[in-house]
Amino acid sequence: MDYFAYRQGHLYCEAVAVEDIVREAGTPTYIYSRATLTEHYRRIAAAFAAVNPLICYSVKSCGNLALLRVLRELGSGFDVVSGGELFRVLQAGGEPGKIVFAGVGKTDQEINQALAADIGWFNIESEEEFWNLERLAAAQGRTVRGALRINPDISSRGTHRKTLTGKKETKFGVDIERAAELFEQARGASHARLTGLHLHIGSPILSPQPYVEAIGKALALIEKVRGGGVLVDTLDIGGGFAAFYEGHEAPRAVDYAAAIVPLLQERSLRIILEPGRSISCNAGILLTRVQYTKRGGRRKFVIVDAAMNDLIRPTLYESYHFIWPANPGPAREPANRLSTLRISGDEQVDVVGPICESGDYLARDRWLPAVKRGDLVAVFSAGAYGFTMSSQYNARPRAAEVLVEGGQWRVIRRRETYQDLIAGEV
Ligand code: LLP
């Protein structure tokens, strides 16, 4: 569900034709829909209402301040994984008490920064980290809450190996077998209180089942630890809910909730969720312009002005992003993202960027209506891990970001300039 739709052959974001935006803002540009962002947040909140969760939006998926402000106004907390993300959230006016901080390698400087900000929870990824937090909290004379990230040793079908995190022998969390002992030892700490359990099994998790398994293991552990007299009052089940890339293939918030909520009710636990992609992915597209088309052997290439530095997911994970011309004419509007009927004159193409690597593509072997130099092309489902993973590779200034609100739009991050490329160099 999103607010990007074709009308009379032109792509709109909410009530604005995207061609009107890029006439001023240029290409490549990320365009976000506020209504979509809001709706996805609300759907998760409504689906899980029975356990009254704290939703901590995962900043890494899309961290522009304007989007963080929208979510903050809806009541969202935030999941951060670096001092930089914490800085962003505070700049956007995020409530410190609703921030969770995860990550296997938090530096002393980042921990001190988070202590000073008085964040809600530190998600602890190792024993050594816990005792370091205790030491630094004591030095600042503060008492803090920690949630131990366990590795539940769960795999999930269809999750890329580079984004699967809940399997043994990934670097995340502590083995579930050692967790009870760690809770026991943590009772000896005076400033860091280990009162929560955290897990995040991967991203995206394409069915509710792996959550059911992982939460089952977590609840058994909580019971065991509580049996030993240790207080555990918080369970953070992480992120990983899927989004729509190829059609309407992913479970919805209500589908995940139907399986998960019954497990969590009446457990006397504060429940935290860390959704990123399921909120931001379908709230953004990347708009790019065709520079040239050409043939190479039997392949046809559509060369656009967005590249792997703007959107690295196809290159890095072989991810599929639906791509379609922004102004295909009324006859060629895609019915939905699965049934793009092929008609005569359509062409099978590789959509590629200008970067000097053959891995620089946005799509391969894709059937599209014929496009020509100057046409606009939209890359869908680009709101999550799009701009945040972008770089300046090949000395390409980063794209602009635009937020649409009904019939209005505004630039929320200006396109970088050549001066930005060299700004930090001394
Ligand atoms: N919580 C933790 C601890 C995480 O590590 C992540 C994502 C999330 C929450 C949010 O997951 P989400 O709800 O967005 O699935 N760059 C990859 C995805 C990496 C995800 C990393 N961790 C991609 O483009 O698919």
Coordinates of C-alpha atoms and ligand atoms in Angstrom, one line a residue:
M1 CA 0.0 0.0 0.0
D2 CA 1.4 3.3 -1.0
Y3 CA 0.5 6.7 -2.5
F4 CA 2.4 6.4 -5.7
A5 CA 0.0 5.9 -8.6
Y6 CA -0.4 6.4 -12.3
R7 CA -3.1 8.8 -13.6
Q8 CA -3.7 9.5 -17.3
G9 CA -0.3 8.0 -18.0
H10 CA 1.7 10.0 -15.5
L11 CA 3.2 8.9 -12.2
Y12 CA 2.0 10.8 -9.2
C13 CA 3.2 10.9 -5.6
E14 CA 0.1 11.8 -3.6
A15 CA -1.4 14.8 -5.6
V16 CA 1.9 15.8 -7.3
A17 CA 3.1 14.6 -10.7
V18 CA 6.7 13.5 -10.2
E19 CA 7.8 15.2 -13.4
D20 CA 6.8 18.5 -11.9
I21 CA 9.1 17.9 -9.0
V22 CA 12.2 17.0 -11.0
R23 CA 11.6 19.8 -13.4
E24 CA 12.9 21.9 -10.5
A25 CA 14.7 19.5 -8.3
G26 CA 16.6 17.6 -11.1
T27 CA 17.6 14.0 -11.2
P28 CA 18.4 11.6 -9.6
T29 CA 16.1 12.4 -6.7
Y30 CA 14.5 10.4 -4.0
I31 CA 10.9 11.3 -3.5
Y32 CA 9.1 10.3 -0.3
S33 CA 5.4 10.3 0.5
R34 CA 4.4 11.5 3.9
A35 CA 1.0 9.8 3.7
T36 CA 2.6 6.5 3.0
L37 CA 5.1 6.8 5.8
T38 CA 2.3 7.8 8.2
E39 CA 0.1 5.0 7.1
H40 CA 2.7 2.3 7.5
Y41 CA 3.6 3.5 11.0
R42 CA -0.1 3.6 12.0
R43 CA -0.7 0.1 10.6
I44 CA 2.0 -1.4 12.7
A45 CA 0.8 0.5 15.8
A46 CA -2.8 -0.7 15.2
A47 CA -1.9 -4.3 14.5
F48 CA 0.1 -4.6 17.7
A49 CA -2.1 -2.4 19.8
A50 CA -3.1 -5.3 22.1
V51 CA 0.5 -5.3 23.5
N52 CA 0.9 -1.5 23.5
P53 CA 4.4 -1.6 22.0
L54 CA 7.0 1.1 21.9
I55 CA 7.7 1.4 18.2
C56 CA 11.3 2.4 17.6
Y57 CA 11.7 3.2 13.9
S58 CA 15.0 1.9 12.6
V59 CA 16.9 5.1 11.5
K60 CA 19.3 3.2 9.3
S61 CA 16.6 2.4 6.8
C62 CA 16.0 6.1 6.0
G63 CA 17.2 8.8 8.3
N64 CA 16.4 12.2 6.8
L65 CA 15.5 14.7 9.6
A66 CA 12.2 15.6 8.0
L67 CA 11.1 11.9 8.0
L68 CA 12.2 11.5 11.6
R69 CA 10.2 14.5 12.6
V70 CA 7.1 13.0 10.9
L71 CA 7.5 9.8 12.8
R72 CA 8.3 11.6 16.1
E73 CA 5.0 13.5 15.8
L74 CA 3.2 10.1 15.4
G75 CA 4.8 9.1 18.7
S76 CA 7.6 6.9 17.4
G77 CA 10.7 6.1 19.2
F78 CA 14.0 5.3 17.4
D79 CA 16.4 2.4 16.9
V80 CA 19.9 3.8 16.4
V81 CA 23.2 1.9 15.8
S82 CA 25.8 4.7 15.9
G83 CA 26.5 8.0 17.5
G84 CA 25.7 9.6 14.2
E85 CA 22.2 8.2 14.2
L86 CA 21.7 9.2 17.8
F87 CA 22.7 12.8 16.8
R88 CA 20.2 12.7 13.9
V89 CA 17.4 11.6 16.2
L90 CA 18.2 14.3 18.8
Q91 CA 18.4 16.9 16.1
A92 CA 14.9 15.8 14.9
G93 CA 13.6 16.3 18.5
G94 CA 13.3 12.5 19.2
E95 CA 12.5 11.7 22.9
P96 CA 15.7 10.2 24.5
G97 CA 13.6 7.9 26.6
K98 CA 12.3 6.2 23.5
I99 CA 15.7 5.5 21.9
V100 CA 17.3 2.0 21.8
F101 CA 20.9 1.8 20.9
A102 CA 22.2 -1.5 19.3
G103 CA 25.4 -2.4 17.6
V104 CA 28.3 -4.8 18.3
G105 CA 31.0 -2.2 18.4
K106 CA 29.8 0.8 20.4
T107 CA 32.9 3.0 21.2
D108 CA 33.4 4.6 24.6
Q109 CA 32.7 8.0 22.9
E110 CA 29.4 6.7 21.6
I111 CA 28.4 5.2 24.9
N112 CA 29.2 8.4 26.7
Q113 CA 27.2 10.4 24.2
A114 CA 24.2 8.1 24.7
L115 CA 24.6 8.2 28.5
A116 CA 24.7 12.0 28.4
A117 CA 21.5 12.0 26.3
D118 CA 19.9 9.6 28.8
I119 CA 18.5 7.2 26.2
G120 CA 16.0 4.4 27.0
W121 CA 17.9 1.2 26.4
F122 CA 21.3 0.0 25.4
N123 CA 21.0 -3.2 23.5
I124 CA 24.0 -5.2 24.7
E125 CA 25.8 -7.4 22.2
S126 CA 28.5 -9.0 24.3
E127 CA 29.6 -9.6 27.9
E128 CA 32.6 -7.3 27.5
E129 CA 30.3 -4.5 26.2
F130 CA 28.1 -4.8 29.3
W131 CA 30.9 -4.4 31.7
N132 CA 32.3 -1.5 29.7
L133 CA 28.8 0.2 29.9
E134 CA 28.8 -0.4 33.7
R135 CA 32.2 1.2 34.0
L136 CA 31.3 4.3 31.9
A137 CA 27.8 4.7 33.6
A138 CA 29.5 4.5 37.0
A139 CA 32.0 7.2 35.9
Q140 CA 29.1 9.5 34.9
G141 CA 27.1 8.5 38.1
R142 CA 24.2 7.4 36.0
T143 CA 22.0 4.3 36.1
V144 CA 21.0 2.8 32.8
R145 CA 18.9 0.0 31.3
G146 CA 20.3 -2.7 29.1
A147 CA 18.6 -5.3 27.0
L148 CA 20.8 -8.4 26.2
R149 CA 20.7 -9.2 22.6
I150 CA 20.5 -12.9 22.2
N151 CA 21.3 -14.9 19.1
P152 CA 18.3 -17.3 18.9
D153 CA 19.9 -19.4 16.2
I154 CA 17.0 -19.1 13.7
S155 CA 17.3 -19.1 10.0
S156 CA 14.8 -17.6 7.6
R157 CA 14.0 -18.7 4.1
G158 CA 14.5 -16.0 1.5
T159 CA 16.6 -13.6 3.6
H160 CA 19.9 -12.7 1.9
R161 CA 22.9 -14.2 3.7
K162 CA 24.3 -10.7 4.1
T163 CA 21.3 -9.5 6.1
L164 CA 20.5 -12.6 8.1
T165 CA 21.5 -11.9 11.7
G166 CA 19.8 -14.4 14.0
K167 CA 21.8 -17.4 13.1
K168 CA 24.6 -18.8 15.2
E169 CA 28.0 -17.7 14.1
T170 CA 26.9 -14.3 12.9
K171 CA 28.6 -11.5 14.9
F172 CA 25.3 -10.4 16.6
G173 CA 24.3 -10.9 20.2
V174 CA 25.3 -13.6 22.6
D175 CA 24.5 -17.3 22.2
I176 CA 21.2 -18.0 23.8
E177 CA 22.8 -20.9 25.9
R178 CA 25.1 -18.4 27.6
A179 CA 22.4 -15.7 28.2
A180 CA 21.0 -16.9 31.6
E181 CA 24.5 -17.0 33.1
L182 CA 25.1 -13.4 31.8
F183 CA 21.9 -12.2 33.5
E184 CA 23.1 -13.8 36.7
Q185 CA 26.5 -12.2 36.5
A186 CA 25.0 -8.8 35.6
R187 CA 23.3 -8.7 39.1
G188 CA 26.8 -7.7 40.4
A189 CA 26.7 -4.4 38.4
S190 CA 25.6 -1.3 40.2
H191 CA 24.9 1.2 37.4
A192 CA 23.9 -0.9 34.4
R193 CA 20.8 -2.9 35.0
L194 CA 20.2 -5.8 32.6
T195 CA 16.4 -5.9 32.6
G196 CA 15.6 -6.6 28.9
L197 CA 16.0 -9.1 26.2
H198 CA 16.6 -8.1 22.5
L199 CA 16.6 -10.0 19.3
H200 CA 16.7 -9.2 15.6
I201 CA 16.7 -12.2 13.3
G202 CA 17.3 -10.5 10.0
S203 CA 15.9 -8.3 7.3
P204 CA 13.5 -8.9 5.6
I205 CA 11.9 -11.9 7.3
L206 CA 9.3 -13.0 4.8
S207 CA 7.0 -15.0 7.1
P208 CA 5.9 -14.7 10.7
Q209 CA 7.2 -18.2 11.5
P210 CA 10.8 -17.3 12.4
Y211 CA 9.5 -14.7 14.8
V212 CA 7.3 -17.3 16.5
E213 CA 10.3 -19.6 16.9
A214 CA 12.6 -16.9 18.1
I215 CA 10.1 -15.4 20.5
G216 CA 9.3 -18.8 21.9
K217 CA 13.0 -19.3 22.7
A218 CA 13.2 -15.8 24.2
L219 CA 10.2 -16.3 26.5
A220 CA 11.5 -19.6 27.7
L221 CA 14.8 -17.9 28.6
I222 CA 12.9 -15.0 30.4
E223 CA 11.0 -17.6 32.5
K224 CA 14.2 -19.3 33.4
V225 CA 15.9 -16.1 34.3
R226 CA 12.9 -14.8 36.3
G227 CA 12.8 -18.2 38.1
G228 CA 16.3 -17.4 39.3
G229 CA 15.0 -14.1 40.8
V230 CA 16.3 -11.7 38.1
L231 CA 13.9 -9.0 37.0
V232 CA 13.3 -9.0 33.2
D233 CA 10.6 -6.5 32.2
T234 CA 11.3 -5.7 28.5
L235 CA 11.4 -7.7 25.3
D236 CA 12.5 -6.1 22.1
I237 CA 11.7 -8.3 19.1
G238 CA 13.8 -6.2 16.6
G239 CA 12.8 -5.3 13.1
G240 CA 12.7 -7.2 9.8
F241 CA 9.0 -7.0 8.7
A242 CA 9.0 -7.2 4.9
A243 CA 7.9 -4.7 2.3
F244 CA 6.5 -4.8 -1.2
Y245 CA 9.1 -5.1 -3.9
E246 CA 7.7 -7.3 -6.6
G247 CA 3.9 -7.0 -6.0
H248 CA 1.9 -7.6 -2.9
E249 CA 4.1 -10.6 -1.9
A250 CA 5.0 -9.7 1.7
P251 CA 3.0 -10.4 4.9
R252 CA 1.3 -7.3 6.2
A253 CA 1.6 -5.9 9.7
V254 CA -1.7 -7.6 10.7
D255 CA -0.3 -11.0 9.5
Y256 CA 2.8 -10.7 11.6
A257 CA 0.8 -9.4 14.6
A258 CA -1.7 -12.3 14.3
A259 CA 1.1 -14.8 14.9
I260 CA 3.1 -12.7 17.4
V261 CA 0.7 -10.8 19.6
P262 CA -0.9 -14.0 21.2
L263 CA 2.6 -15.0 22.4
L264 CA 3.2 -11.7 24.1
Q265 CA 0.0 -10.9 25.8
E266 CA -0.2 -11.2 29.6
R267 CA 3.5 -11.7 30.0
S268 CA 4.1 -8.5 32.1
L269 CA 6.6 -7.4 29.4
R270 CA 7.2 -4.0 27.8
I271 CA 7.3 -4.8 24.1
I272 CA 9.6 -2.9 21.7
L273 CA 9.5 -3.2 17.9
E274 CA 12.2 -1.9 15.6
P275 CA 10.6 -1.7 12.1
G276 CA 12.6 0.1 9.4
R277 CA 11.9 -1.2 5.9
S278 CA 8.2 -1.9 6.6
I279 CA 7.7 1.8 7.3
S280 CA 10.1 3.5 4.8
C281 CA 10.5 1.2 1.8
N282 CA 7.3 1.8 -0.1
A283 CA 7.3 5.4 1.0
G284 CA 10.1 6.3 -1.4
I285 CA 11.0 6.1 -5.0
L286 CA 14.2 7.1 -6.9
L287 CA 13.5 9.1 -10.0
T288 CA 16.1 9.1 -12.7
R289 CA 16.5 10.2 -16.3
V290 CA 17.5 8.2 -19.3
Q291 CA 20.8 9.5 -20.7
Y292 CA 21.4 7.1 -23.6
T293 CA 20.3 3.8 -24.9
K294 CA 22.5 1.4 -26.8
R295 CA 23.1 -2.2 -27.8
G296 CA 26.0 -4.3 -26.7
G297 CA 26.1 -7.8 -28.3
R298 CA 22.5 -9.1 -27.8
R299 CA 21.8 -6.9 -24.8
K300 CA 20.1 -3.5 -24.8
F301 CA 21.2 -1.0 -22.2
V302 CA 19.2 1.9 -20.8
I303 CA 21.8 4.2 -19.3
V304 CA 20.2 6.4 -16.6
D305 CA 21.6 9.1 -14.3
A306 CA 21.2 7.1 -11.1
A307 CA 23.8 4.5 -10.3
M308 CA 25.0 2.0 -7.7
N309 CA 26.3 4.9 -5.6
D310 CA 22.7 6.1 -5.3
L311 CA 21.0 2.7 -4.8
I312 CA 23.4 -0.1 -4.1
R313 CA 20.8 -2.9 -3.3
P314 CA 20.7 -4.5 -6.7
T315 CA 24.5 -4.6 -6.9
L316 CA 25.0 -5.8 -3.3
Y317 CA 22.1 -8.2 -2.7
E318 CA 20.8 -8.9 -6.3
S319 CA 17.6 -7.1 -5.0
Y320 CA 14.7 -6.6 -7.3
H321 CA 13.2 -3.1 -7.6
F322 CA 10.3 -2.6 -9.8
I323 CA 11.2 0.0 -12.5
W324 CA 8.8 1.7 -14.9
P325 CA 8.8 4.9 -17.0
A326 CA 7.2 7.9 -15.1
N327 CA 5.2 9.0 -18.2
P328 CA 4.4 5.9 -20.1
G329 CA 1.1 7.2 -21.5
P330 CA -2.4 5.9 -20.4
A331 CA -2.1 2.6 -22.4
R332 CA 1.1 1.5 -20.6
E333 CA 0.3 2.3 -17.0
P334 CA 1.4 -0.8 -14.9
A335 CA -1.7 -2.5 -13.6
N336 CA 0.2 -3.4 -10.5
R337 CA 3.8 -4.4 -9.9
L338 CA 3.3 -8.0 -10.9
S339 CA 1.2 -7.9 -14.0
T340 CA 3.0 -5.6 -16.2
L341 CA 1.6 -7.1 -19.4
R342 CA 4.2 -7.3 -22.1
I343 CA 3.1 -5.9 -25.5
S344 CA 4.8 -5.7 -28.8
G345 CA 7.3 -2.9 -28.9
D346 CA 8.4 -3.6 -25.3
E347 CA 12.1 -4.4 -24.9
Q348 CA 14.2 -6.5 -22.6
V349 CA 16.9 -4.3 -21.2
D350 CA 19.5 -3.8 -18.5
V351 CA 19.0 -0.5 -16.7
V352 CA 22.4 0.7 -15.8
G353 CA 24.2 3.7 -14.3
P354 CA 27.3 5.6 -15.5
I355 CA 29.7 4.1 -12.9
C356 CA 32.8 2.3 -14.1
E357 CA 31.9 -1.2 -12.9
S358 CA 29.8 -3.8 -14.7
G359 CA 28.1 -4.4 -11.3
D360 CA 26.6 -1.0 -11.7
Y361 CA 23.0 -1.8 -12.6
L362 CA 19.5 -1.2 -11.2
A363 CA 17.9 -4.0 -13.1
R364 CA 18.9 -6.8 -15.5
D365 CA 16.9 -8.5 -18.3
R366 CA 13.8 -6.4 -17.5
W367 CA 10.9 -6.0 -19.9
L368 CA 10.0 -2.3 -20.2
P369 CA 8.1 -0.1 -22.7
A370 CA 10.7 1.4 -25.1
V371 CA 12.3 4.4 -23.5
K372 CA 14.5 7.0 -25.1
R373 CA 17.0 9.7 -24.1
G374 CA 15.3 12.2 -21.8
D375 CA 12.6 10.0 -20.4
L376 CA 12.0 9.7 -16.7
V377 CA 12.2 6.4 -15.1
A378 CA 11.0 5.5 -11.5
V379 CA 12.7 3.0 -9.3
F380 CA 10.1 1.8 -6.8
S381 CA 10.4 0.5 -3.2
A382 CA 13.6 2.7 -2.8
G383 CA 12.7 4.4 0.5
A384 CA 14.6 1.9 2.7
Y385 CA 18.3 1.4 2.5
G386 CA 18.4 3.7 -0.6
F387 CA 19.7 7.1 0.3
T388 CA 21.2 5.9 3.6
M389 CA 23.5 3.5 1.7
S390 CA 24.4 6.0 -0.9
S391 CA 28.0 7.2 -1.4
Q392 CA 30.0 9.6 -3.5
Y393 CA 31.8 6.9 -5.5
N394 CA 33.2 8.1 -8.8
A395 CA 33.0 11.6 -7.2
R396 CA 29.2 11.7 -7.8
P397 CA 27.4 14.2 -5.5
R398 CA 24.6 12.5 -3.6
A399 CA 21.1 12.8 -4.9
A400 CA 18.5 15.3 -3.6
E401 CA 15.6 14.1 -1.3
V402 CA 12.1 15.5 -1.6
L403 CA 9.1 15.1 0.7
V404 CA 5.6 15.2 -0.8
E405 CA 2.7 16.2 1.5
G406 CA -0.6 16.1 -0.3
G407 CA -0.4 18.7 -3.1
Q408 CA 2.8 20.2 -1.7
W409 CA 6.4 19.2 -2.1
R410 CA 9.7 20.4 -0.7
V411 CA 13.4 19.6 -0.9
I412 CA 14.4 18.0 2.4
R413 CA 18.0 17.5 1.4
R414 CA 19.5 19.5 -1.4
R415 CA 21.5 17.8 -4.1
E416 CA 25.2 17.8 -3.1
T417 CA 27.6 20.0 -5.0
Y418 CA 31.2 19.6 -6.2
Q419 CA 32.2 21.7 -3.2
D420 CA 30.5 19.1 -0.9
L421 CA 32.7 16.5 -2.5
I422 CA 35.9 18.1 -1.2
A423 CA 34.5 20.0 1.9
G424 CA 36.3 17.8 4.5
E425 CA 39.6 17.6 2.7
V426 CA 42.5 19.5 4.2
Ligands
LLP1 N1 16.9 -3.7 14.4 C1 18.2 -4.1 14.2 C2 19.0 -4.5 15.3 C3 18.7 -4.2 12.9 O1 19.9 -4.6 12.7 C4 17.9 -3.8 11.8 C5 18.4 -3.8 10.4 C6 16.5 -3.3 12.0 C7 16.1 -3.3 13.4 C8 15.6 -2.9 11.0 O2 15.3 -3.9 10.1 P1 14.1 -3.7 9.0 O3 12.8 -3.5 9.8 O4 14.5 -2.5 8.2 O5 14.2 -4.9 8.2 N2 20.8 -3.0 3.9 C9 19.9 -4.1 3.9 C10 19.2 -4.3 5.2 C11 20.1 -4.3 6.4 C12 19.3 -4.4 7.7 C13 20.2 -4.2 8.8 N3 19.5 -4.2 10.1 C14 19.0 -4.1 2.7 O6 19.0 -3.1 1.9 O7 18.1 -4.9 2.5

